[in-house]
Coordinates of C-alpha atoms in Angstrom, one line a residue:
M1196 CA 0.0 -0.1 -0.1
E1197 CA 0.9 4.2 -0.1
I1198 CA 1.6 6.0 2.7
L1199 CA 0.0 7.3 4.4
R1200 CA -2.1 10.2 6.3
R1201 CA -1.4 11.1 10.1
S1202 CA -4.6 9.1 11.1
S1203 CA -5.6 5.3 9.7
S1204 CA -8.8 7.6 10.3
L1205 CA -8.4 10.8 9.1
W1206 CA -10.0 10.6 5.6
V1207 CA -13.7 9.1 6.7
L1208 CA -16.3 11.5 5.4
P1209 CA -14.1 14.4 3.9
I1210 CA -16.4 16.5 4.0
L1211 CA -17.4 16.8 7.7
L1212 CA -13.3 16.2 8.0
L1213 CA -12.6 19.0 6.0
C1214 CA -14.3 21.1 8.5
F1215 CA -12.8 19.0 11.3
F1216 CA -8.9 20.2 9.4
I1217 CA -9.8 23.6 9.4
N1218 CA -11.1 23.6 12.7
N1219 CA -7.6 22.4 14.2
G1220 CA -5.1 23.6 11.7
V1221 CA -4.1 20.1 10.3
F1222 CA -2.7 19.4 7.0
V1223 CA -1.0 16.3 5.9
D1224 CA -0.1 14.9 2.1
A1225 CA 0.7 11.4 1.7
S1226 CA 4.3 11.9 1.7
H1227 CA 4.6 11.9 5.5
K1228 CA 5.2 16.2 5.1
V1229 CA 3.8 18.1 8.0
Y1230 CA 3.3 21.2 8.0
M1231 CA 5.8 22.1 11.3
H1232 CA 4.6 25.7 12.3
L1233 CA 1.2 23.9 13.1
Q1234 CA 3.0 21.6 15.5
S1235 CA 3.2 22.0 19.2
T1236 CA 6.7 20.9 20.5
T1237 CA 5.4 20.6 23.9
S1238 CA 6.3 16.9 25.6
H1239 CA 4.7 16.2 28.3
V1240 CA 5.8 12.6 29.0
D1241 CA 8.7 10.1 27.5
A1242 CA 6.5 8.6 25.3
S1243 CA 9.0 6.7 23.9
K1244 CA 8.8 4.4 26.8
V1245 CA 5.6 5.7 28.6
H1246 CA 3.0 4.4 25.7
R1247 CA 5.4 1.5 23.9
T1248 CA 3.2 -1.5 24.4
G1249 CA 3.8 -4.6 26.3
Y1250 CA 2.1 -7.2 24.5
H1251 CA 1.6 -6.0 21.3
F1252 CA 3.2 -6.6 18.4
Q1253 CA 5.9 -3.9 17.0
P1254 CA 10.0 -3.8 16.5
P1255 CA 12.2 -1.9 19.1
K1256 CA 12.1 1.5 17.2
N1257 CA 11.1 3.1 13.7
W1258 CA 8.6 2.7 12.0
I1259 CA 5.9 -0.4 10.9
N1260 CA 2.6 -0.4 8.5
D1261 CA 0.9 -3.1 6.4
P1262 CA 1.7 -6.7 7.9
N1263 CA 2.7 -8.6 4.8
G1264 CA 2.1 -12.2 3.2
P1265 CA 1.4 -13.6 6.8
M1266 CA 1.5 -17.5 6.7
Y1267 CA 1.9 -20.9 8.8
Y1268 CA 4.7 -23.4 6.9
N1269 CA 6.5 -26.2 8.7
G1270 CA 4.8 -25.5 12.1
V1271 CA 6.6 -21.7 12.2
Y1272 CA 4.5 -18.8 11.7
H1273 CA 5.8 -16.1 9.7
L1274 CA 5.0 -12.3 9.7
F1275 CA 6.3 -10.0 6.8
Y1276 CA 5.6 -6.3 7.7
Q1277 CA 6.7 -3.2 6.3
Y1278 CA 9.3 -1.1 7.6
N1279 CA 11.4 1.5 7.5
P1280 CA 15.1 0.7 9.2
K1281 CA 15.9 4.3 9.2
G1282 CA 13.5 5.7 11.2
A1283 CA 9.6 6.8 12.7
I1284 CA 8.3 8.2 9.5
W1285 CA 6.9 6.2 6.1
G1286 CA 9.8 5.5 3.7
N1287 CA 13.0 3.3 3.0
I1288 CA 10.6 0.4 3.3
V1289 CA 11.4 -3.3 3.4
W1290 CA 9.7 -6.3 3.8
A1291 CA 11.0 -7.1 7.4
H1292 CA 10.4 -10.8 9.2
S1293 CA 9.9 -12.0 12.0
V1294 CA 8.6 -15.7 13.1
S1295 CA 6.5 -17.2 16.2
K1296 CA 5.1 -20.4 17.5
D1297 CA 2.4 -19.2 18.7
L1298 CA 1.6 -15.6 17.4
I1299 CA 2.6 -13.8 20.8
N1300 CA 5.9 -14.0 21.0
W1301 CA 7.8 -13.4 18.0
I1302 CA 11.7 -13.5 17.1
P1303 CA 13.1 -10.8 14.2
L1304 CA 14.9 -11.7 11.3
E1305 CA 16.7 -9.8 9.0
P1306 CA 14.6 -8.1 6.4
A1307 CA 14.0 -11.0 4.0
I1308 CA 13.1 -8.3 0.9
Y1309 CA 14.1 -5.3 0.1
P1310 CA 14.8 -3.2 -2.9
S1311 CA 17.6 -4.1 -5.1
K1312 CA 16.9 -4.8 -8.5
V1313 CA 15.3 -3.1 -11.4
F1314 CA 12.0 -4.1 -10.4
D1315 CA 11.6 -2.8 -7.4
K1316 CA 14.5 -0.1 -6.8
Y1317 CA 12.0 2.6 -5.8
G1318 CA 10.1 0.7 -3.5
T1319 CA 9.2 -2.9 -1.9
W1320 CA 5.8 -3.0 -1.5
S1321 CA 3.0 -5.2 0.6
G1322 CA 1.9 -8.2 -0.9
S1323 CA 0.8 -12.0 0.0
A1324 CA 2.2 -15.1 0.1
T1325 CA 1.1 -18.9 -1.2
I1326 CA 2.1 -22.3 -0.2
L1327 CA 2.4 -23.8 -3.7
P1328 CA 2.2 -28.0 -4.3
G1329 CA 5.2 -29.5 -3.0
N1330 CA 4.8 -27.2 0.2
K1331 CA 6.7 -24.7 -1.6
P1332 CA 6.0 -20.9 0.0
V1333 CA 6.1 -18.3 -2.7
I1334 CA 5.5 -14.4 -2.1
L1335 CA 4.2 -11.9 -4.3
Y1336 CA 4.8 -8.4 -3.7
T1337 CA 4.6 -5.2 -5.6
G1338 CA 7.5 -3.5 -6.9
I1339 CA 7.7 0.3 -7.6
V1340 CA 10.1 1.2 -11.0
D1341 CA 10.5 4.4 -10.8
G1342 CA 9.9 8.2 -9.3
N1343 CA 6.8 8.5 -10.9
K1344 CA 5.2 5.1 -8.7
T1345 CA 5.3 2.7 -11.6
Q1346 CA 4.0 -0.3 -10.0
V1347 CA 4.4 -3.9 -11.2
Q1348 CA 3.6 -7.5 -9.5
N1349 CA 6.8 -9.5 -8.6
Y1350 CA 7.5 -12.7 -6.5
A1351 CA 9.9 -14.1 -4.5
I1352 CA 11.0 -17.3 -3.0
P1353 CA 13.1 -19.0 0.0
A1354 CA 16.7 -19.1 -0.6
N1355 CA 17.4 -22.0 1.6
M1356 CA 14.1 -24.4 2.0
S1357 CA 15.8 -26.2 4.9
D1358 CA 16.3 -23.2 6.9
P1359 CA 13.2 -23.8 9.3
Y1360 CA 12.8 -20.0 9.6
L1361 CA 13.1 -19.0 6.0
R1362 CA 15.5 -16.2 6.7
K1363 CA 16.7 -15.5 3.5
W1364 CA 14.7 -14.6 0.2
I1365 CA 15.5 -15.1 -3.4
K1366 CA 13.8 -12.3 -6.4
P1367 CA 14.6 -14.1 -10.1
D1368 CA 15.4 -12.2 -12.6
N1369 CA 12.6 -13.2 -14.5
N1370 CA 10.5 -10.4 -12.1
P1371 CA 8.3 -8.6 -12.6
L1372 CA 5.6 -11.1 -13.6
I1373 CA 2.9 -8.6 -13.7
V1374 CA 2.8 -5.2 -15.7
A1375 CA -0.1 -3.0 -16.3
D1376 CA -1.9 -2.6 -19.3
K1377 CA -3.0 0.6 -20.7
T1378 CA -6.2 0.3 -19.4
I1379 CA -4.6 0.7 -15.6
N1380 CA -3.4 3.5 -13.2
K1381 CA 0.1 2.3 -13.4
S1382 CA 0.8 4.5 -10.1
Q1383 CA -2.4 2.7 -8.3
F1384 CA -1.9 -1.4 -8.8
R1385 CA -1.0 -3.2 -6.0
D1386 CA -1.0 -5.0 -3.2
P1387 CA -1.2 -8.8 -4.6
T1388 CA -3.5 -11.4 -2.7
T1389 CA -2.6 -14.8 -1.9
A1390 CA -3.4 -17.1 -4.9
W1391 CA -5.9 -19.9 -5.2
M1392 CA -6.3 -22.6 -7.2
G1393 CA -9.7 -22.8 -9.7
R1394 CA -11.5 -26.2 -10.4
D1395 CA -9.9 -25.9 -14.1
G1396 CA -6.2 -25.8 -12.5
N1397 CA -5.2 -22.3 -12.9
W1398 CA -3.9 -20.2 -10.0
R1399 CA -5.6 -16.4 -9.8
I1400 CA -4.7 -13.3 -7.9
L1401 CA -5.9 -10.3 -7.1
V1402 CA -5.0 -6.6 -7.4
G1403 CA -6.4 -3.8 -6.4
S1404 CA -6.7 -0.1 -8.1
V1405 CA -9.2 2.4 -9.1
R1406 CA -11.3 3.9 -12.1
N1407 CA -12.4 7.0 -12.6
H1408 CA -13.3 7.2 -8.8
R1409 CA -14.6 3.1 -9.0
G1410 CA -12.1 0.5 -6.6
K1411 CA -12.1 -2.4 -8.3
V1412 CA -9.8 -5.6 -7.9
I1413 CA -7.8 -7.1 -10.6
M1414 CA -8.3 -10.5 -11.6
Y1415 CA -4.9 -12.7 -13.3
K1416 CA -5.1 -15.5 -13.8
S1417 CA -1.7 -18.5 -14.3
N1418 CA -1.4 -22.0 -15.3
K1419 CA 0.4 -24.2 -12.8
N1420 CA 3.7 -23.0 -13.5
F1421 CA 3.1 -19.9 -11.5
M1422 CA 5.3 -18.2 -13.6
K1423 CA 3.0 -16.7 -16.9
W1424 CA -0.3 -15.0 -15.3
T1425 CA -2.5 -12.9 -18.2
K1426 CA -5.3 -10.3 -16.7
A1427 CA -9.2 -11.8 -16.8
K1428 CA -11.8 -10.3 -18.8
H1429 CA -13.3 -8.4 -16.6
P1430 CA -12.2 -7.6 -12.6
L1431 CA -13.8 -9.7 -9.7
H1432 CA -15.6 -6.9 -8.5
S1433 CA -15.4 -3.2 -8.3
A1434 CA -17.5 -0.7 -6.8
P1435 CA -18.5 3.1 -7.7
G1436 CA -17.9 6.3 -5.8
T1437 CA -15.4 4.2 -3.4
G1438 CA -11.6 5.8 -4.3
N1439 CA -8.4 3.3 -4.7
W1440 CA -8.7 0.0 -3.4
E1441 CA -5.8 -1.4 -1.1
C1442 CA -4.6 -4.4 0.3
P1443 CA -7.8 -6.9 -0.9
D1444 CA -8.4 -10.0 0.5
F1445 CA -10.1 -13.0 -0.7
F1446 CA -10.8 -16.1 1.1
P1447 CA -13.9 -18.8 1.9
V1448 CA -16.2 -19.3 5.3
S1449 CA -17.8 -22.2 6.1
L1450 CA -21.8 -21.7 6.8
K1451 CA -21.3 -24.5 9.2
N1452 CA -18.6 -24.1 11.6
K1453 CA -16.2 -21.7 13.3
D1454 CA -13.5 -23.5 11.4
G1455 CA -10.9 -21.4 8.9
L1456 CA -10.4 -22.9 5.0
D1457 CA -8.0 -22.7 3.0
T1458 CA -8.3 -20.4 0.0
S1459 CA -8.4 -22.8 -2.7
Y1460 CA -11.4 -24.1 -0.8
N1461 CA -13.9 -24.4 -3.2
G1462 CA -16.5 -26.8 -1.8
K1463 CA -20.0 -27.0 -0.3
D1464 CA -21.9 -24.5 2.3
I1465 CA -19.3 -21.8 1.8
K1466 CA -19.4 -17.9 1.5
H1467 CA -16.7 -16.1 0.2
V1468 CA -15.5 -12.8 1.7
L1469 CA -14.3 -9.3 -0.2
K1470 CA -12.3 -7.6 2.0
V1471 CA -10.3 -4.1 0.9
S1472 CA -8.6 -0.8 2.5
F1473 CA -10.4 2.0 0.9
D1474 CA -7.6 4.4 0.5
V1475 CA -10.3 7.3 0.7
T1476 CA -11.4 6.3 4.2
R1477 CA -8.8 4.9 5.6
F1478 CA -11.0 1.7 7.0
D1479 CA -10.8 -1.7 6.0
H1480 CA -14.0 -2.4 4.8
Y1481 CA -15.9 -5.9 3.5
T1482 CA -19.1 -7.6 2.2
I1483 CA -20.2 -11.5 2.2
G1484 CA -21.4 -13.5 -1.0
T1485 CA -20.8 -15.5 -3.6
Y1486 CA -18.4 -16.5 -6.1
D1487 CA -19.2 -17.6 -9.3
T1488 CA -16.4 -19.6 -10.7
K1489 CA -17.5 -19.5 -14.0
K1490 CA -17.2 -16.3 -14.5
D1491 CA -14.7 -15.2 -12.3
Q1492 CA -17.0 -12.5 -10.7
Y1493 CA -18.4 -12.1 -7.0
F1494 CA -21.7 -10.9 -6.3
P1495 CA -22.1 -9.8 -2.6
D1496 CA -25.2 -10.6 -0.5
S1497 CA -28.0 -8.2 -0.5
T1498 CA -27.4 -7.7 3.2
S1499 CA -24.0 -6.3 2.4
I1500 CA -23.5 -3.0 1.2
D1501 CA -20.9 -2.2 -1.1
G1502 CA -19.3 1.0 0.0
W1503 CA -18.5 3.3 2.7
K1504 CA -21.4 2.2 4.8
G1505 CA -20.8 -1.1 5.0
L1506 CA -19.6 -3.6 7.1
R1507 CA -16.4 -2.5 8.7
L1508 CA -13.4 -5.3 10.3
D1509 CA -12.9 -2.8 12.8
Y1510 CA -14.8 0.9 13.6
G1511 CA -11.3 2.1 14.8
N1512 CA -8.0 2.9 14.5
Y1513 CA -6.9 -0.3 11.8
Y1514 CA -6.3 -0.7 7.9
A1515 CA -3.9 -2.9 5.7
S1516 CA -5.4 -6.0 6.9
K1517 CA -4.5 -9.6 6.1
T1518 CA -5.7 -12.8 6.4
F1519 CA -4.1 -16.5 6.4
F1520 CA -5.4 -19.9 6.6
D1521 CA -3.7 -21.7 10.1
S1522 CA -3.4 -25.5 8.8
G1523 CA -1.8 -26.2 12.1
K1524 CA -5.1 -25.0 13.8
N1525 CA -7.8 -25.1 11.2
R1526 CA -8.5 -21.8 11.6
R1527 CA -8.3 -18.2 9.4
I1528 CA -6.5 -15.7 11.4
L1529 CA -6.3 -12.2 11.1
L1530 CA -3.8 -9.4 11.3
G1531 CA -3.8 -5.8 10.8
W1532 CA -1.6 -2.4 11.7
A1533 CA -2.9 0.3 14.1
N1534 CA -1.1 3.7 13.2
E1535 CA -0.4 6.9 15.1
S1536 CA -2.8 9.6 16.1
D1537 CA -0.2 11.8 17.6
T1538 CA 1.6 14.4 15.9
V1539 CA 4.6 13.0 13.6
D1540 CA 6.9 15.5 16.0
N1541 CA 6.3 13.1 18.8
D1542 CA 6.9 10.2 16.9
V1543 CA 10.0 11.4 15.8
R1544 CA 10.9 12.5 19.3
K1545 CA 10.0 8.5 20.6
G1546 CA 11.7 6.8 17.6
W1547 CA 8.9 4.4 16.8
A1548 CA 5.7 4.7 15.3
G1549 CA 2.6 1.8 14.5
V1550 CA 1.7 -1.4 16.4
H1551 CA -0.3 -4.1 15.3
P1552 CA -3.1 -5.6 17.0
I1553 CA -3.3 -9.1 18.5
P1554 CA -4.0 -12.0 15.6
R1555 CA -7.6 -12.4 15.3
K1556 CA -9.5 -15.7 14.8
I1557 CA -12.3 -15.0 12.3
W1558 CA -15.3 -16.8 11.1
L1559 CA -18.8 -15.9 10.1
D1560 CA -21.2 -15.4 12.2
P1561 CA -24.4 -18.2 12.5
S1562 CA -26.7 -15.5 10.3
G1563 CA -24.3 -15.3 7.4
K1564 CA -24.1 -11.5 7.5
Q1565 CA -21.2 -10.7 8.8
L1566 CA -18.1 -11.9 10.2
V1567 CA -17.2 -12.7 14.1
Q1568 CA -13.7 -11.8 15.6
W1569 CA -11.5 -13.1 18.8
P1570 CA -8.1 -12.8 20.0
V1571 CA -6.2 -15.4 19.1
Q1572 CA -6.3 -18.0 22.5
E1573 CA -2.4 -18.1 22.7
L1574 CA -2.8 -14.6 24.0
E1575 CA -3.9 -16.1 27.1
T1576 CA -0.9 -17.7 28.6
L1577 CA 0.4 -13.7 29.3
R1578 CA -2.3 -13.6 31.8
K1579 CA -1.6 -12.9 35.1
K1580 CA -2.5 -11.8 38.2
K1581 CA -6.5 -12.0 38.2
V1582 CA -9.2 -10.0 39.8
Q1583 CA -13.1 -10.7 39.4
L1584 CA -16.0 -9.1 40.4
N1585 CA -19.9 -11.0 40.5
N1586 CA -22.8 -9.5 40.7
K1587 CA -22.5 -6.1 41.2
K1588 CA -25.2 -3.3 40.6
L1589 CA -24.8 0.1 39.1
N1590 CA -27.6 2.4 39.5
K1591 CA -27.4 5.9 37.3
G1592 CA -24.6 8.1 37.9
E1593 CA -22.4 4.8 39.3
K1594 CA -18.7 3.2 38.8
V1595 CA -16.7 0.4 40.4
E1596 CA -13.1 0.5 40.8
I1597 CA -10.8 -2.5 39.5
K1598 CA -8.2 -2.7 41.4
G1599 CA -5.4 -5.2 42.3
I1600 CA -4.0 -5.6 38.6
T1601 CA -1.6 -3.5 36.1
V1602 CA -4.6 -1.9 34.5
A1603 CA -2.3 0.1 32.0
Q1604 CA -1.4 -3.5 30.5
A1605 CA -4.6 -6.0 30.9
D1606 CA -7.2 -8.2 29.5
V1607 CA -10.6 -7.4 30.7
E1608 CA -13.7 -9.5 30.0
V1609 CA -17.4 -8.5 31.6
I1610 CA -20.8 -9.1 30.7
F1611 CA -23.1 -7.0 31.6
S1612 CA -26.8 -7.4 31.9
F1613 CA -30.5 -5.5 33.0
T1614 CA -34.2 -6.6 33.5
S1615 CA -35.6 -4.3 30.9
L1616 CA -35.5 -2.4 27.4
D1617 CA -38.1 -0.1 28.2
K1618 CA -35.7 2.7 28.9
A1619 CA -33.9 2.7 25.4
E1620 CA -34.2 5.9 24.3
P1621 CA -35.6 6.4 20.7
F1622 CA -33.6 6.9 17.9
D1623 CA -33.7 10.0 16.7
P1624 CA -34.4 10.2 12.8
S1625 CA -32.6 12.7 12.2
W1626 CA -29.5 10.0 13.1
A1627 CA -30.3 7.9 10.3
D1628 CA -27.7 9.3 7.6
L1629 CA -25.4 9.4 10.1
Y1630 CA -22.4 7.0 10.6
A1631 CA -22.1 5.3 13.9
Q1632 CA -19.3 8.0 15.4
D1633 CA -20.9 10.8 14.5
V1634 CA -23.9 9.5 16.9
C1635 CA -21.3 8.7 19.5
A1636 CA -20.0 11.8 19.5
I1637 CA -23.4 13.7 20.3
K1638 CA -23.9 10.9 22.9
G1639 CA -20.8 10.4 24.7
S1640 CA -20.2 8.7 28.0
T1641 CA -21.2 11.4 30.1
V1642 CA -24.7 12.0 28.2
Q1643 CA -26.6 10.4 31.0
G1644 CA -29.2 8.6 29.2
G1645 CA -32.1 5.6 29.3
L1646 CA -29.9 2.4 28.5
G1647 CA -26.9 3.5 28.8
P1648 CA -24.3 4.8 28.1
F1649 CA -22.4 1.9 30.2
G1650 CA -19.4 -0.3 30.1
L1651 CA -15.8 0.7 31.0
L1652 CA -13.5 3.6 31.8
T1653 CA -9.8 2.3 30.6
L1654 CA -6.9 4.2 31.0
A1655 CA -8.5 6.9 33.7
S1656 CA -6.7 8.9 35.5
K1657 CA -7.8 9.0 39.6
N1658 CA -10.0 12.3 39.2
L1659 CA -11.1 11.4 35.6
E1660 CA -9.1 14.0 34.0
E1661 CA -8.1 11.7 31.3
Y1662 CA -9.9 8.1 30.5
T1663 CA -10.8 6.5 27.3
P1664 CA -14.4 4.8 27.6
V1665 CA -15.7 2.0 25.9
F1666 CA -19.3 1.8 26.9
F1667 CA -22.0 0.5 24.5
R1668 CA -25.9 3.1 24.7
I1669 CA -29.3 1.1 23.8
F1670 CA -31.7 3.2 21.5
K1671 CA -34.8 1.9 20.5
A1672 CA -36.1 2.6 16.1
H1673 CA -39.7 1.7 15.7
D1674 CA -40.1 -1.5 16.9
K1675 CA -36.4 -2.2 17.3
Y1676 CA -33.2 -1.6 19.2
K1677 CA -29.8 0.1 17.8
V1678 CA -26.9 -1.3 20.2
L1679 CA -24.3 1.8 19.9
M1680 CA -20.5 0.5 20.4
C1681 CA -18.2 3.3 21.6
S1682 CA -14.4 3.7 22.1
D1683 CA -14.3 7.4 22.5
A1684 CA -10.7 9.1 22.5
S1685 CA -11.7 12.5 23.1
R1686 CA -10.8 12.6 26.9
S1687 CA -8.3 10.4 26.3
S1688 CA -5.4 12.6 27.2
L1689 CA -4.3 16.6 28.5
K1690 CA -1.9 17.0 25.3
N1691 CA -3.2 19.7 23.6
E1692 CA -1.5 18.9 20.0
T1693 CA -4.0 20.3 17.7
T1694 CA -2.9 17.7 15.2
M1695 CA -3.5 14.9 17.8
Y1696 CA -6.7 13.1 16.8
K1697 CA -8.6 11.6 19.3
P1698 CA -12.2 10.7 17.9
S1699 CA -14.7 9.1 19.1
F1700 CA -14.7 5.8 17.0
A1701 CA -18.2 3.6 16.9
G1702 CA -20.5 0.7 15.3
Y1703 CA -23.5 -0.8 16.1
V1704 CA -23.8 -4.6 17.5
D1705 CA -25.9 -6.9 15.8
V1706 CA -27.6 -8.6 18.2
D1707 CA -30.5 -10.1 20.2
L1708 CA -31.2 -8.5 23.0
V1709 CA -33.5 -11.5 23.9
D1710 CA -31.4 -12.5 27.2
K1711 CA -30.7 -8.5 28.3
K1712 CA -27.5 -9.1 28.3
L1713 CA -24.0 -7.7 26.7
S1714 CA -20.5 -8.6 26.3
L1715 CA -17.3 -6.8 26.1
R1716 CA -14.0 -7.8 25.9
S1717 CA -11.4 -5.0 26.0
L1718 CA -7.3 -5.4 25.7
I1719 CA -5.7 -2.0 27.0
D1720 CA -1.7 -1.9 26.6
H1721 CA -0.5 1.6 27.3
S1722 CA -1.1 3.3 24.0
I1723 CA -3.9 1.1 22.6
V1724 CA -7.6 -0.1 23.7
E1725 CA -8.6 -3.2 21.7
S1726 CA -12.3 -3.8 22.0
F1727 CA -14.8 -6.8 21.7
G1728 CA -18.5 -6.3 21.6
A1729 CA -21.2 -9.3 21.9
G1730 CA -18.6 -11.8 21.6
G1731 CA -16.6 -9.9 18.2
K1732 CA -19.7 -8.8 16.8
T1733 CA -18.3 -5.3 16.2
C1734 CA -14.6 -4.4 17.2
I1735 CA -13.1 -1.1 17.6
T1736 CA -9.3 -0.2 17.9
S1737 CA -8.1 3.4 19.5
R1738 CA -4.8 4.6 19.9
V1739 CA -4.6 6.9 23.1
Y1740 CA -1.8 8.7 24.8
P1741 CA -2.6 9.7 28.7
T1742 CA -0.4 11.9 30.5
L1743 CA -1.6 11.1 33.8
A1744 CA -3.3 7.6 33.6
I1745 CA 0.2 6.0 33.1
F1746 CA 1.9 2.4 34.5
D1747 CA 0.5 2.2 38.0
K1748 CA -0.6 5.6 38.2
A1749 CA -3.7 4.6 35.7
H1750 CA -7.6 3.0 36.5
L1751 CA -9.9 1.2 35.5
F1752 CA -13.4 1.4 36.2
A1753 CA -17.0 -0.3 35.4
F1754 CA -19.8 2.7 34.9
N1755 CA -23.2 3.4 34.5
N1756 CA -25.2 6.4 33.2
G1757 CA -28.3 5.2 32.5
A1758 CA -31.8 5.6 34.2
E1759 CA -31.8 1.7 34.1
R1760 CA -29.9 -0.2 36.5
I1761 CA -26.9 -2.1 35.1
T1762 CA -25.9 -5.4 36.5
I1763 CA -22.3 -6.7 36.4
E1764 CA -22.7 -10.3 36.1
T1765 CA -19.0 -11.3 35.7
L1766 CA -16.0 -9.3 35.6
N1767 CA -12.9 -11.0 35.1
A1768 CA -9.9 -8.7 34.8
W1769 CA -5.8 -10.1 34.6
S1770 CA -2.4 -8.0 34.5
M1771 CA -0.6 -9.0 31.0
A1772 CA 2.6 -9.9 30.7
N1773 CA 5.2 -8.6 28.3
A1774 CA 5.2 -10.7 24.9
K1775 CA 8.8 -11.5 24.0
L1776 CA 9.4 -9.5 20.5
H1777 CA 13.0 -9.0 20.3

């Protein structure tokens, strides 16, 4: 993918955000140039230490972005990722490489791919890995060949198949494999997917692109040798008014269970997922639909909105994601990237930028309408000291502090219940065209309601000068209920840099309230809060930079600001150990 704006979400709703930019003096271009006179040079805390994560993946220093070509091979998980070895801003990108046995603790290796040939002299951008017959891995990636950002698709193979870590990779001289024809914008032609084999025995891949503001994924086919690729007659799919599509992903999901499927699987009882990263909105959107193997075209279901208001993998700071099939545990794993929401000055000062959210198992909800995500089970090996709270009643305006663990680096699971839906607030019809995060900005955690807001106050200072609330609010719209889930960073930090992005992220939760319960899990790790509502139906990742709520000065509360009494049926919270990352 190409980089990048300051926040992974600054470009949602361009008209509304243009007002934000003008009012706040923020102007950043895609090359990471920042108008320095608009930035504060004040540093309230030593962010190089205070805001580093303990169990989320990040290298010791410098810039990272997209996870590239993740794969499970011979018992080892491989993570490749876009990395700048020379600094904390985007540039000089190589494919850094780390390996793991559990997706949580990682061993860093030397870069696998870096600019060195005529077909990638100006950049080695994102791509994917495929395991070919005979258990042979191959990487497809986008190479930049000139100063005009002309993009081609290349491949690389391991130099030594007997090396269990596949440390070194070779880029053969018959690259590039794919060059854009005259119908394609050569500077917006990138991020090849994992290949899959069709019933005809031919391989297929997708490459993200755009034409006349119509985002699309271009299909290429090759015979079994994987070396000669031709463009298909039609794109696999496209949608008008969506802008450039980056980092596409296309994979099958089971209609019967939570098991993952190999990318080439095309049996019965499946749907397909097409995920793309919208370059304009900086969100990862997806649809669920049917892959017509005869026409080589994908058709979203009628329940999947194909555009900016469609489903997102994560309604917060989460972008450029990639899945892979974990054949060792028969599951599909999702990896993503969370950019900084701080200023470039502060990124440079602290010496690092970007983290990867916890890998997630991903599967199709039984309704068939959406995906469900949950942190990989291996994360639980980092759980240490535990505290528990049961059957705690919270009346309007009440909160209870969760003590006894290190709440700045914690894993919290809670089930809230209520006895009635009668006090749910009416859903204002004027909100129908708004995004969920806009409603969250209007109806925040401090705005008293009927049924909610209730949830957690994470990374909170003792007197609540700073806090990041993650909460639910339930509305009634005609004869149905709408559950709003928010992760609101607007009060997360006392830092007053005008360019710090502190949004009210939010999404709606498609959940049956017949049992009058809602569950929430939040992974708290110094500068990131990953939250999973209703067992992973709605996920929101926030990046925050508290100045008071740090280390042992951080607090955690459960709260209720609604008229309806809320019961914390069970709350389990753990201190989290550091992962081994370097």
